[in-house]
Coordinates of C-alpha atoms and ligand atoms in Angstrom, one line a residue:
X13 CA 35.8 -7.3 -22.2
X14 CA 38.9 -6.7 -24.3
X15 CA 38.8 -8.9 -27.3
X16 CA 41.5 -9.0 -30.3
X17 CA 40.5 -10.2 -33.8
X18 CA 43.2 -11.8 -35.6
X19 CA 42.3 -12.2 -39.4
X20 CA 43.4 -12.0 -43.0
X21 CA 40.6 -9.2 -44.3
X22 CA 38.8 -6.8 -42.5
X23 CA 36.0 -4.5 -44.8
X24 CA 36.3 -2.2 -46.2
X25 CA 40.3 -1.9 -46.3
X26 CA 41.0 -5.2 -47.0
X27 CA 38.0 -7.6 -48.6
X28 CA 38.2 -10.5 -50.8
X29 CA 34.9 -11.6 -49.7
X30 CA 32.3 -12.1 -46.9
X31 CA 34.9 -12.8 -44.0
X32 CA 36.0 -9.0 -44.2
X33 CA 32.1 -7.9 -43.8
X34 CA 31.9 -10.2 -41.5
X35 CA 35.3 -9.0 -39.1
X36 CA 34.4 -5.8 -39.5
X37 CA 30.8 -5.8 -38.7
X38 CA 30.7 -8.2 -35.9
X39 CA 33.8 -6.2 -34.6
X40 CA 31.9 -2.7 -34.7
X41 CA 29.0 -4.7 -32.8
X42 CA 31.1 -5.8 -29.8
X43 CA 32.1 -2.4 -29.4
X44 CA 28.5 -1.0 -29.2
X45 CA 27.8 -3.7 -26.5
X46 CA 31.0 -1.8 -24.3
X47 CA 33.8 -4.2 -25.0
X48 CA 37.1 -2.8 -26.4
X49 CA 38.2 -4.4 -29.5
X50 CA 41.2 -4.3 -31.7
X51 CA 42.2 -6.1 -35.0
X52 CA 45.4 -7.4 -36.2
X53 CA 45.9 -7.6 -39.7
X54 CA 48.5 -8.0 -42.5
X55 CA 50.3 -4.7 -43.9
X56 CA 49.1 -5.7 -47.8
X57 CA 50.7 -3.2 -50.4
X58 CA 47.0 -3.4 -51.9
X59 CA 44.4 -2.7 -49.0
X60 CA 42.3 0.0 -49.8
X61 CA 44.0 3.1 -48.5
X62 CA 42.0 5.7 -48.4
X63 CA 39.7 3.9 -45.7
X64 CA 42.2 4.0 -43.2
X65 CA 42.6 7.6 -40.7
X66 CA 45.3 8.4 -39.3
X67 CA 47.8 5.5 -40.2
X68 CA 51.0 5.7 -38.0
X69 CA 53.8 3.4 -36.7
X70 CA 52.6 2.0 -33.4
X71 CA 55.6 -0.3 -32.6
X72 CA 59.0 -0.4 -34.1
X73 CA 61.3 -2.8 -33.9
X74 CA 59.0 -5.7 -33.7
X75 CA 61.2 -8.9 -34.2
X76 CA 59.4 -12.5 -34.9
X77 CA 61.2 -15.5 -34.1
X78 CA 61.5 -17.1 -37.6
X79 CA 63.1 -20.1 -38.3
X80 CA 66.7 -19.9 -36.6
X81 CA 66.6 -16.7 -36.7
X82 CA 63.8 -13.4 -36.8
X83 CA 62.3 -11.2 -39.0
X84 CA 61.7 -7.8 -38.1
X85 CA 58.7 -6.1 -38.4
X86 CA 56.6 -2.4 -37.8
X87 CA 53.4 -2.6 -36.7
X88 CA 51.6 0.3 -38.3
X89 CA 48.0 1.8 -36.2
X90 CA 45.2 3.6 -37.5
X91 CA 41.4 3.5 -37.8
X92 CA 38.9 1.7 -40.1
X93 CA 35.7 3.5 -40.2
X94 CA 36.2 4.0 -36.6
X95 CA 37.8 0.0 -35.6
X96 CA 41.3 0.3 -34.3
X97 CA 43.4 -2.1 -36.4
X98 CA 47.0 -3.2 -36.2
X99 CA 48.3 -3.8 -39.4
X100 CA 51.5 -5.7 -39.2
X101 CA 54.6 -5.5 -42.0
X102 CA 57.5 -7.4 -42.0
X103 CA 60.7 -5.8 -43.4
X104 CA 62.3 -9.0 -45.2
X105 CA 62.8 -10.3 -48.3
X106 CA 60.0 -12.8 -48.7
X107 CA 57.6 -9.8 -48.9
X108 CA 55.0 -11.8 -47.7
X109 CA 52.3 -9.0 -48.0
X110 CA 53.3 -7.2 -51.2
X111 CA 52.2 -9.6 -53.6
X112 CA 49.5 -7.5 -55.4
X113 CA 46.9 -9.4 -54.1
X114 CA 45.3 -11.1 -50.8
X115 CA 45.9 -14.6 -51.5
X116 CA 47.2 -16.8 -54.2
X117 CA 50.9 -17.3 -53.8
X118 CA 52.5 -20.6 -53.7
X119 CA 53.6 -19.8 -49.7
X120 CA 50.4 -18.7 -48.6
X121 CA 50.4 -21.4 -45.9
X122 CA 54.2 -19.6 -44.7
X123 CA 52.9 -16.4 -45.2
X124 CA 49.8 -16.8 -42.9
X125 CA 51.5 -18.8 -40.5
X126 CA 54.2 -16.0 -40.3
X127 CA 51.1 -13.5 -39.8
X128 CA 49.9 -15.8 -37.1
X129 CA 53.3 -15.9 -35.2
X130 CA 54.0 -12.3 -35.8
X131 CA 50.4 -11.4 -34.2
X132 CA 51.4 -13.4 -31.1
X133 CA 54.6 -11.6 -30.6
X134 CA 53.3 -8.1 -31.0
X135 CA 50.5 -8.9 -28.3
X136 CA 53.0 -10.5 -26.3
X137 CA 56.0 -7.5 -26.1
X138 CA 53.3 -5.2 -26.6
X139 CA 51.9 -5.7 -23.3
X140 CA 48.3 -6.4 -24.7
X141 CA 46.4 -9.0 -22.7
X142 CA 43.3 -9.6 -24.3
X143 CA 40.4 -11.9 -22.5
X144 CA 39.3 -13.0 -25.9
X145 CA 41.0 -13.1 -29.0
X146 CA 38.7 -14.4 -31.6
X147 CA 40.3 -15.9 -35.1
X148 CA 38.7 -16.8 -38.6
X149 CA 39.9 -19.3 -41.2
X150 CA 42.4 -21.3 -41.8
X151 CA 45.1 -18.6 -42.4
X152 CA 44.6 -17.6 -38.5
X153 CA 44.5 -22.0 -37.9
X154 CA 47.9 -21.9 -35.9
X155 CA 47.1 -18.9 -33.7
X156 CA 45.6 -21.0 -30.9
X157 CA 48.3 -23.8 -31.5
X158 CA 51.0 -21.4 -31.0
X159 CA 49.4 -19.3 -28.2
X160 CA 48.7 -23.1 -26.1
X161 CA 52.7 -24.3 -26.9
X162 CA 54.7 -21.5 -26.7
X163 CA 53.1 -18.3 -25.6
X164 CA 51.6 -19.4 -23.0
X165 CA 54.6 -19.8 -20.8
X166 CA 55.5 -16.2 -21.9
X167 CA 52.9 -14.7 -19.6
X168 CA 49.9 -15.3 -22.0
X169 CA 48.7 -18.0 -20.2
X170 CA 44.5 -16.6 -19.8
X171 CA 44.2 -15.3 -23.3
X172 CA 41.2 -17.7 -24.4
X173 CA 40.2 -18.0 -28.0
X174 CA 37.2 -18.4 -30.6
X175 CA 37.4 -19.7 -33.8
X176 CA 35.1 -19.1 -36.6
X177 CA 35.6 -21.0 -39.4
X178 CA 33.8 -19.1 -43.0
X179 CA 34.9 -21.6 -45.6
X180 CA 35.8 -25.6 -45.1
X181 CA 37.5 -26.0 -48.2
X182 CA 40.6 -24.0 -47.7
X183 CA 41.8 -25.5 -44.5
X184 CA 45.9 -24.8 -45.2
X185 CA 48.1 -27.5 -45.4
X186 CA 52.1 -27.6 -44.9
X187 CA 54.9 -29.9 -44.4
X188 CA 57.2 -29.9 -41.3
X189 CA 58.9 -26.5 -42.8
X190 CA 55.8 -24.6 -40.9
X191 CA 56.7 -26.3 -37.6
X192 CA 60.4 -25.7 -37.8
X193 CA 59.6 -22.1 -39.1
X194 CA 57.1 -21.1 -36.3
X195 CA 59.1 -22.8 -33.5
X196 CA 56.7 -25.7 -33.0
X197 CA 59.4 -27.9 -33.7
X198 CA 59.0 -31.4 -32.8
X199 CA 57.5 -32.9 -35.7
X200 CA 56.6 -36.3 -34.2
X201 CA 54.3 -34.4 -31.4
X202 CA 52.4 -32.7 -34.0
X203 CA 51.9 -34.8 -36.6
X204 CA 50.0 -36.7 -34.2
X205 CA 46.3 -37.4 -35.2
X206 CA 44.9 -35.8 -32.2
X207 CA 47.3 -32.1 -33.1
X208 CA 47.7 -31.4 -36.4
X209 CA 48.1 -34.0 -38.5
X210 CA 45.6 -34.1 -41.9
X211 CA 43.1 -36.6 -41.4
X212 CA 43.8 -37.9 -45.1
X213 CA 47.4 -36.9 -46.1
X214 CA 49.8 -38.2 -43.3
X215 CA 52.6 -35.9 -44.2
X216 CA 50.8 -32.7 -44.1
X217 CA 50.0 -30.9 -41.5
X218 CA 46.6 -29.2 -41.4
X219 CA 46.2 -25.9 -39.8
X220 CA 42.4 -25.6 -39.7
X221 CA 42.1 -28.6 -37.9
X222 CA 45.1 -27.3 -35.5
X223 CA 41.9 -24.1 -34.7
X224 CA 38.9 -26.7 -33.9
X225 CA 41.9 -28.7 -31.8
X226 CA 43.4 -25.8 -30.2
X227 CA 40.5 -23.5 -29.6
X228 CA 38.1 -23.1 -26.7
X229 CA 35.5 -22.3 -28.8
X230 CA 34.5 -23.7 -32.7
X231 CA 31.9 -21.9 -35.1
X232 CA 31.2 -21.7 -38.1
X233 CA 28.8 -19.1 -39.6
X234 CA 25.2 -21.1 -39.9
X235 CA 23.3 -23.6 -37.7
X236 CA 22.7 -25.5 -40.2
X237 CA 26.0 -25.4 -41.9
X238 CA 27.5 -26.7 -39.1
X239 CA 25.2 -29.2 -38.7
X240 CA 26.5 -29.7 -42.3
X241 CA 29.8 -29.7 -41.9
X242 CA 29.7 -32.4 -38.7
X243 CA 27.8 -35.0 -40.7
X244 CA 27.8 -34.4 -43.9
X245 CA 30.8 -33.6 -47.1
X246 CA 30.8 -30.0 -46.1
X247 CA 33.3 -30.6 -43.7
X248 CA 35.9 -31.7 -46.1
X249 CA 37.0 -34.1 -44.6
X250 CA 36.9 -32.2 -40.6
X251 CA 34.1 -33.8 -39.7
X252 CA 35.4 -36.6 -37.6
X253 CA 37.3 -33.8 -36.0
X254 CA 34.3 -32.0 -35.5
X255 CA 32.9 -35.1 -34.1
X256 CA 35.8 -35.0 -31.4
X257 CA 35.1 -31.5 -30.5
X258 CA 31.3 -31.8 -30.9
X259 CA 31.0 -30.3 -26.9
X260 CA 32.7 -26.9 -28.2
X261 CA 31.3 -26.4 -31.9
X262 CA 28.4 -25.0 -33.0
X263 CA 26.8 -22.5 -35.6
X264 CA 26.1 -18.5 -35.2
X265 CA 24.4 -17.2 -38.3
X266 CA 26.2 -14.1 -39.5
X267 CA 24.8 -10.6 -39.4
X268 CA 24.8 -7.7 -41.9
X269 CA 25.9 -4.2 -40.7
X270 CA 23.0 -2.1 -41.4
X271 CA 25.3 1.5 -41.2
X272 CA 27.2 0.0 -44.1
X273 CA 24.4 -2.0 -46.2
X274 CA 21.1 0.5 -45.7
X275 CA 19.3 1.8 -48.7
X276 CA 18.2 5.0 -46.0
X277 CA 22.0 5.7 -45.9
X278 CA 24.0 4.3 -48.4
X279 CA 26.6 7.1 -49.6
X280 CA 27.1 4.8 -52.8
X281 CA 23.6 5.0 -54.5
X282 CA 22.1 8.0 -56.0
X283 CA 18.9 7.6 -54.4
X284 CA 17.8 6.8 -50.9
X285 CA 14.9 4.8 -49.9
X286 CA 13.1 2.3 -46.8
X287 CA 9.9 -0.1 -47.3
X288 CA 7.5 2.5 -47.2
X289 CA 9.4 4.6 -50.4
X290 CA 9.9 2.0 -52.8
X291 CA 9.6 4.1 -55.8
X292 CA 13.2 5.4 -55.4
X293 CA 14.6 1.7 -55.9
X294 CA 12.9 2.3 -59.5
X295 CA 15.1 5.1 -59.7
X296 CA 18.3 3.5 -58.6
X297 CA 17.4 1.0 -61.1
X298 CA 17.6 3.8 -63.6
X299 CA 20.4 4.8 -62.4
X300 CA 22.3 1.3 -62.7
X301 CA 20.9 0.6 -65.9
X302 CA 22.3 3.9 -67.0
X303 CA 25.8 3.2 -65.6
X304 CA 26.0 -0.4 -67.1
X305 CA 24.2 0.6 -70.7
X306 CA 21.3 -1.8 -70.3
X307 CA 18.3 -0.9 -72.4
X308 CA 15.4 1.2 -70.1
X309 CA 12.5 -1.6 -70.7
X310 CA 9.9 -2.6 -68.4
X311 CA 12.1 -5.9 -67.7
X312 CA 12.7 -7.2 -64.3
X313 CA 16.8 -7.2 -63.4
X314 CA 18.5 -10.1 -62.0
X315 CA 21.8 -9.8 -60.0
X316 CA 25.0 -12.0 -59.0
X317 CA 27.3 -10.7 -57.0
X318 CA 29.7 -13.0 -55.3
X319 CA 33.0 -14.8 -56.2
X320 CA 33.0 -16.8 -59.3
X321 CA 34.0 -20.1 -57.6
X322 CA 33.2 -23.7 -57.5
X323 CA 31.8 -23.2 -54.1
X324 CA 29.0 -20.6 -55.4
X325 CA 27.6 -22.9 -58.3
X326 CA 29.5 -20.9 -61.2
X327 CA 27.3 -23.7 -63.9
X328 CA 24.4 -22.5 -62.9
X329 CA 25.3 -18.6 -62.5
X330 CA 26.2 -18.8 -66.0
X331 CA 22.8 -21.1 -67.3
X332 CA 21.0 -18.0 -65.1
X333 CA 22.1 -15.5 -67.5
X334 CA 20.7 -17.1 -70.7
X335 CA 17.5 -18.0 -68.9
X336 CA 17.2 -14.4 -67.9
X337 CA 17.8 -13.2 -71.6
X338 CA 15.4 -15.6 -73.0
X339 CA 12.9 -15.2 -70.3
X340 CA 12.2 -11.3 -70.6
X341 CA 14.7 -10.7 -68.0
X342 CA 18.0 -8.5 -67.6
X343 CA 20.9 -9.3 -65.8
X344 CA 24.0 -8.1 -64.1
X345 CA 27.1 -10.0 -63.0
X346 CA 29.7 -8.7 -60.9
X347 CA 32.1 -11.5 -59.8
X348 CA 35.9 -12.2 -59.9
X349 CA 37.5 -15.3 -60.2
X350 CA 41.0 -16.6 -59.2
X351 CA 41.2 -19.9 -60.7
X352 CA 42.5 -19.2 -64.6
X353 CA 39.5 -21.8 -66.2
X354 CA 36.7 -20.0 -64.7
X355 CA 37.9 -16.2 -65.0
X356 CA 39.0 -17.3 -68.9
X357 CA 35.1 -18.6 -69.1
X358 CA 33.4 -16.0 -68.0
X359 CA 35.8 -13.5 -70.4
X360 CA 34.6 -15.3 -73.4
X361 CA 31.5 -15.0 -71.7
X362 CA 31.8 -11.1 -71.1
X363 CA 32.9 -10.8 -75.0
X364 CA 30.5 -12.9 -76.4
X365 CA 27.4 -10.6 -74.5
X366 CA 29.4 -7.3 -74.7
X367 CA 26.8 -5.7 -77.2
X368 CA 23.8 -7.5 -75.7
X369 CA 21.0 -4.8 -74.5
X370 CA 20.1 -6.6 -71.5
X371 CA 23.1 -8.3 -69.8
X372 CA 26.1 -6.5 -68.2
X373 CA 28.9 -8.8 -66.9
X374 CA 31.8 -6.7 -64.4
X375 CA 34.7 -9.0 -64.1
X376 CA 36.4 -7.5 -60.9
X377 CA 36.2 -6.1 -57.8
X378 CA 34.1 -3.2 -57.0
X379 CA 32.8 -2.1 -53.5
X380 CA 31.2 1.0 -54.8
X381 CA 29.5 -0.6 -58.2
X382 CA 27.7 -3.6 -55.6
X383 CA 26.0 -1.3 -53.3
X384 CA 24.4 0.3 -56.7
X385 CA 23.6 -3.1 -58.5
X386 CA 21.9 -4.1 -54.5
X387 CA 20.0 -1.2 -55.1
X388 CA 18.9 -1.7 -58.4
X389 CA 18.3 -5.3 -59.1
X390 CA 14.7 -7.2 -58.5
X391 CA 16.4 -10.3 -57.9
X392 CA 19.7 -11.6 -56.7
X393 CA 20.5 -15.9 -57.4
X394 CA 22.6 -17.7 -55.4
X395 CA 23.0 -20.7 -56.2
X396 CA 25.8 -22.4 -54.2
X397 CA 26.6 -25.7 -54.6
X398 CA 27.3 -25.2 -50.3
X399 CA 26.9 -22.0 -48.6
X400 CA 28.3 -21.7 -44.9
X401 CA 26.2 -18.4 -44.5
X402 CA 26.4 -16.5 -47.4
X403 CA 25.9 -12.4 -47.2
X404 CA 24.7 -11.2 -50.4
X405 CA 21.0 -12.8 -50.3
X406 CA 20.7 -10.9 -46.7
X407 CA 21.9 -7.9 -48.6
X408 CA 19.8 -8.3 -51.1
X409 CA 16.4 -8.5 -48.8
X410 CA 17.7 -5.4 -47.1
X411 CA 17.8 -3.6 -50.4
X412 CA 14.4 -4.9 -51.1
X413 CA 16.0 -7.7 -53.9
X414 CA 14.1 -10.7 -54.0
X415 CA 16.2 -13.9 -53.0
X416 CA 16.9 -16.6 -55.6
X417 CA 18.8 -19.5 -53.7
X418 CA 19.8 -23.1 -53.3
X419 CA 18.5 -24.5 -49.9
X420 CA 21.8 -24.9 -48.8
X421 CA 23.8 -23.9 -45.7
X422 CA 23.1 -20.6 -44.2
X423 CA 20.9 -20.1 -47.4
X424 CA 18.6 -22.6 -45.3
X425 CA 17.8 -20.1 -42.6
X426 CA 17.7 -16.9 -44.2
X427 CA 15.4 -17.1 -47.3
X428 CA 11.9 -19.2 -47.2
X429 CA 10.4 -19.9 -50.1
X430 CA 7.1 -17.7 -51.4
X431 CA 5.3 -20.8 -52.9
X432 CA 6.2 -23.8 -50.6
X433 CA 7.8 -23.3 -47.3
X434 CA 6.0 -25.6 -44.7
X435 CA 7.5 -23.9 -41.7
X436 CA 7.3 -19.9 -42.1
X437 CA 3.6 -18.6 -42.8
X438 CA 2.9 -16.5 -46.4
X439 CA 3.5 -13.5 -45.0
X440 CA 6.7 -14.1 -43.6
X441 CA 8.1 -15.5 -46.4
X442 CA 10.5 -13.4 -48.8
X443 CA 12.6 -15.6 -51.4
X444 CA 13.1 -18.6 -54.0
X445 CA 14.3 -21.5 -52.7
X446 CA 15.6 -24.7 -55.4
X447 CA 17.2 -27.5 -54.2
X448 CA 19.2 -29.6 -56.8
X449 CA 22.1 -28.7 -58.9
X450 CA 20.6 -28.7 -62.1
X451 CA 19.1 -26.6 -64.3
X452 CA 15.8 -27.4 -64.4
X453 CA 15.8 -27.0 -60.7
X454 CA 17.0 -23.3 -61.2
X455 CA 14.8 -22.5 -63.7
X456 CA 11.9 -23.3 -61.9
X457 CA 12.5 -21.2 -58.8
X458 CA 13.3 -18.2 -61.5
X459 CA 10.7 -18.6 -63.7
X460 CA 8.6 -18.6 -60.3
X461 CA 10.2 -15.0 -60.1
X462 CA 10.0 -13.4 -63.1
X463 CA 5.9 -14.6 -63.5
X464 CA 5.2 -12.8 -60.3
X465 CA 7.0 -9.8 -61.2
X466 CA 5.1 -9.8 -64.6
X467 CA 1.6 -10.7 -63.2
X468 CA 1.3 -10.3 -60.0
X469 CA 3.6 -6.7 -59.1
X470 CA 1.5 -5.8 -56.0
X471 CA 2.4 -9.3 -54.0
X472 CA 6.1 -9.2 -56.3
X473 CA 6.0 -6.0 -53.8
X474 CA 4.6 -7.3 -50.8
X475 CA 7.3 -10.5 -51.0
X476 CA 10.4 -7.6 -51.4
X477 CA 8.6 -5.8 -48.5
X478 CA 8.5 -8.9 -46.8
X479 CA 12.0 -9.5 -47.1
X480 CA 13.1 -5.8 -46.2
X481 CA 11.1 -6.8 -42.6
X482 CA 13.6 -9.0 -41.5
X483 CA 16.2 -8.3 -39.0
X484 CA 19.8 -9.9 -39.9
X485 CA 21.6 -7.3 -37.6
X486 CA 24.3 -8.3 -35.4
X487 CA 22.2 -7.3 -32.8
X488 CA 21.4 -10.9 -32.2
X489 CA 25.1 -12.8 -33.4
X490 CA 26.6 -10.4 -31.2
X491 CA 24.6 -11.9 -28.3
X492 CA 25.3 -14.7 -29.1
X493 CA 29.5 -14.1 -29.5
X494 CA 29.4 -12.8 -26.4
X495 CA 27.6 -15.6 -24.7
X496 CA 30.7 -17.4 -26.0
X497 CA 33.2 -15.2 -25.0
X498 CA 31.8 -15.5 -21.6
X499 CA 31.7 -19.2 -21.3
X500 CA 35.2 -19.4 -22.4
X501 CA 36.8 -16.2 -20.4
X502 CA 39.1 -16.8 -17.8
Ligands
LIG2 N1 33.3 -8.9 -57.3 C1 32.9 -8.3 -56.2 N2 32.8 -7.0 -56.1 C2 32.3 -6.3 -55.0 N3 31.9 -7.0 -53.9 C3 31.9 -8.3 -53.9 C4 32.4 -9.1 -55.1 N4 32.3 -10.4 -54.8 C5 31.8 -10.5 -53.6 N5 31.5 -9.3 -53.0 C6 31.0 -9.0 -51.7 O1 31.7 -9.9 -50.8 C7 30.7 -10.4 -49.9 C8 30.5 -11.8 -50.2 O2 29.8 -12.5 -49.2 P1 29.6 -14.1 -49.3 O3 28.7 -14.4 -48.2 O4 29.4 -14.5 -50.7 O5 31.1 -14.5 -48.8 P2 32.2 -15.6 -49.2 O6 31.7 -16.7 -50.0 O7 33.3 -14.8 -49.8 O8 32.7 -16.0 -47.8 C9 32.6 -17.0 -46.8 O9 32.4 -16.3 -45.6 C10 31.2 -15.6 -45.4 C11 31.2 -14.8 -44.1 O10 31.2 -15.7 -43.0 C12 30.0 -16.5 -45.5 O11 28.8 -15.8 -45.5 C13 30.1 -17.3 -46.8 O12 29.1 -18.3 -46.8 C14 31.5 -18.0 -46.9 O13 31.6 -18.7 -48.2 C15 29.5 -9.5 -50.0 O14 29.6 -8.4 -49.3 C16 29.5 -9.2 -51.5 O15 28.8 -8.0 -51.8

């Protein structure tokens, strides 16, 4: 099958989060199954670079239909870690990819909807006819819309598409400009509630919902987060939506890509290791402990990794780090925020702790510092307040870290709790699971933790071995995509 991924990140040249593991890895798993795939991506002035061979201009001249008028545009070809992607870069004065960062700008919803149009159009004079072209969030929300209204009568007309949806919260919203701008035009047809129209804000249209509308097929990245996100709040206000295309939704847990996050292989940590040779994770944990200036005690570590966010329980990432300190624990912290309140926070934070022995907090992005601190933790919370999938607690339990999460979301069906799951017997069970948002609720399921690791290291071991047994491949999402892609095809 020939199959086109149309997305905002793709790891590791361009990742704000999990969506780039996840375009990436599910993208290097449809290719191992035979398919051909390509991915279309913005040109960003600050992708990563040095992950991309053999960069070249693959079609010049490129010109977008744009309000009245068109934008030209190259489209620039090269490989990521051995996925062909498309990056494309408009030559105009909005500079809508060389902002410095992914997201964040005040036109993001033009910017992405110009990516979305612009992606179109390349396939389209391009000649590319893909069976499947599979988009994520809402930046890629109008990609379906666009390709059912206009592009279809351009000769695109058996192009059939997926959509996975990673985050509910950031749906993109607009006024009529995006219509007239994309050549949707007639407001009145699509701010109908059945098209586009924001189930809450009249005026706005709503390009998330435009994907579950438009698409063929509807995921999101979790059983039971879409399970969540149909009946519950998750949905943000989707879920009558969902409701309405209930026959074409459903949930695929993500996978992990094992060639990029495998202790046996990883090029980022000193010192290689599997189940059967856990004494080298002791000595990546010298290692990071080392690199980060903690003190070299006999202290169990505990890790967040993740972005610093309402979404990811930031209240009780930051109570974790004093019940570590006070709890004979260490901890490391490497998260970035984009909303000014939190990043200020956890600043203060970060120079209140600076001299502290046993905490380390790494404001920022760092591909190459996470792999290490995978390596060398014990533990790893997550505590999201809702968790579509979430990536890191699978990382962790391939890096033989122990699990520390709410039961929420794709948190559900990954980690099972050591002390009280009812449905996965003791020796299948590898994690901490809490349920409410409060502290005592976290403290419990840590204090769980750190006793074990104190009293009990053999089964402390056996639960990380436990964990390390699991398989979150693709092998098994990819299956399941392509079941999709199948059901949808032409
Ligand atoms: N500061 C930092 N430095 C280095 N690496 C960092 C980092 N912050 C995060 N990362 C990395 O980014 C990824 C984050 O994965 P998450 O599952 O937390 O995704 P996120 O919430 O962004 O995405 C959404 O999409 C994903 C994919 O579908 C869902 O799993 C998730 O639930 C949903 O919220 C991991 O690979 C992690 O190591």
């Amino acid at each position: 099958m020939y199959i086109v991924q149309i997305a905002s990140e793709c790891a590791p040249v361009i990742k704000a989060g999990g969506l780039g593991d996840v375009v990436y890895g599910l993208s290097r798993e449809l290719e191992v199954r035979g398919n051909c795939v390509e991915i279309i991506l913005p040109m960003y002035d600050c992708m990563r670079y040095d992950h991309i061979w053999g960069l070249h201009e693959a079609y010049l001249d490129l010109w977008v239909p744009w309000y009245d008028g068109a934008i030209n545009c190259s489209v620039y070809c090269g490989w990521v870690h051995g996925r062909l992607c498309f990056f494309i870069q408009p030559n105009s004065q909005d500079n809508f990819f060389n902002r410095g960062n992914y997201y964040g700008s005040s036109d993001d919803n033009l910017r992405f909807a110009f990516f979305s149009k612009a992606a179109l159009e390349f396939l389209l004079v391009s000649n590319k006819r893909p069976d499947i072209i599979h988009c994520h969030d809402w930046q890629t929300g109008l990609v379906p819309v666009m390709l059912y209204e206009i592009y279809q009568y351009h000769g695109m007309s058996n192009q059939r598409v997926c959509y996975t949806i990673h985050n509910f919260k950031h749906q993109g919203f607009a006024g009529n400009e995006v219509l007239r701008a994309t050549g949707l035009n007639q407001e009145s047809y699509y701010y109908d509630y059945d098209r586009l129209r924001d189930n809450f804000n009249p005026f706005a249209i709503n390009f998330m919902k435009g994907g579950i509308v438009y698409s063929n097929y509807v995921n999101t990245v979790s059983p039971h987060h879409a399970w969540e996100a149909h009946y519950g709040e998750e949905g943000y206000g989707l879920g009558h939506t969902l409701e309405l295309h209930q026959s074409k939704f459903s949930g695929i847990l993500n996978g992990v890509d094992y060639d990029v996050w495998n202790p046996e292989i990883d090029k980022y940590i000193p010192h290689h290791y599997n189940i059967d040779q856990l004494e080298n994770k002791a000595k990546n944990k010298k290692a990071l402990r080392e690199k980060l200036l903690l003190q070299d005690v006999d202290k169990p570590i505990i890790a967040y990794i993740g972005r610093l966010d309402q979404q990811k329980g930031v209240h009780l990432v930051h109570h974790a780090i004093y019940y570590a300190i006070h709890h004979g624990a260490q901890f490391v912290l490497l998260g970035s925020a984009t909303e000014k309140a939190i990043n200020d926070w956890f600043c203060h934070e970060k120079a209140f702790l600076n001299d502290h022995p046993d905490v380390h907090l790494e404001l920022g992005f760092n591909e190459e510092l996470a792999h290490l601190i995978y390596a060398g933790s014990d533990m790893i919370i997550v505590p999201s307040n809702y968790e579509p999938c979430g990536l890191t607690q699978i990382i962790g339990m391939k890096y033989g870290t122990v699990p520390i999460v709410r039961g929420v979301g794709g948190l559900v069906s990954t980690v099972f709790d050591r002390d009280y799951d009812q449905n996965h017997a003791p020796e299948k069970r590898n994690g901490y699971v809490f349920y409410q948002t409060d502290t005592p609720a976290l403290e419990s399921a840590m204090e769980r933790a750190i006793s074990l690791w104190y009293q009990y290291p053999k089964e402390f071991e056996q639960l990380i071995q436990q964990g390390m047994e699991y398989d979150f491949s693709w092998n098994n999402p990819g299956a399941q995509y392509m079941n999709v892609y199948e059901f949808i095809k032409a």
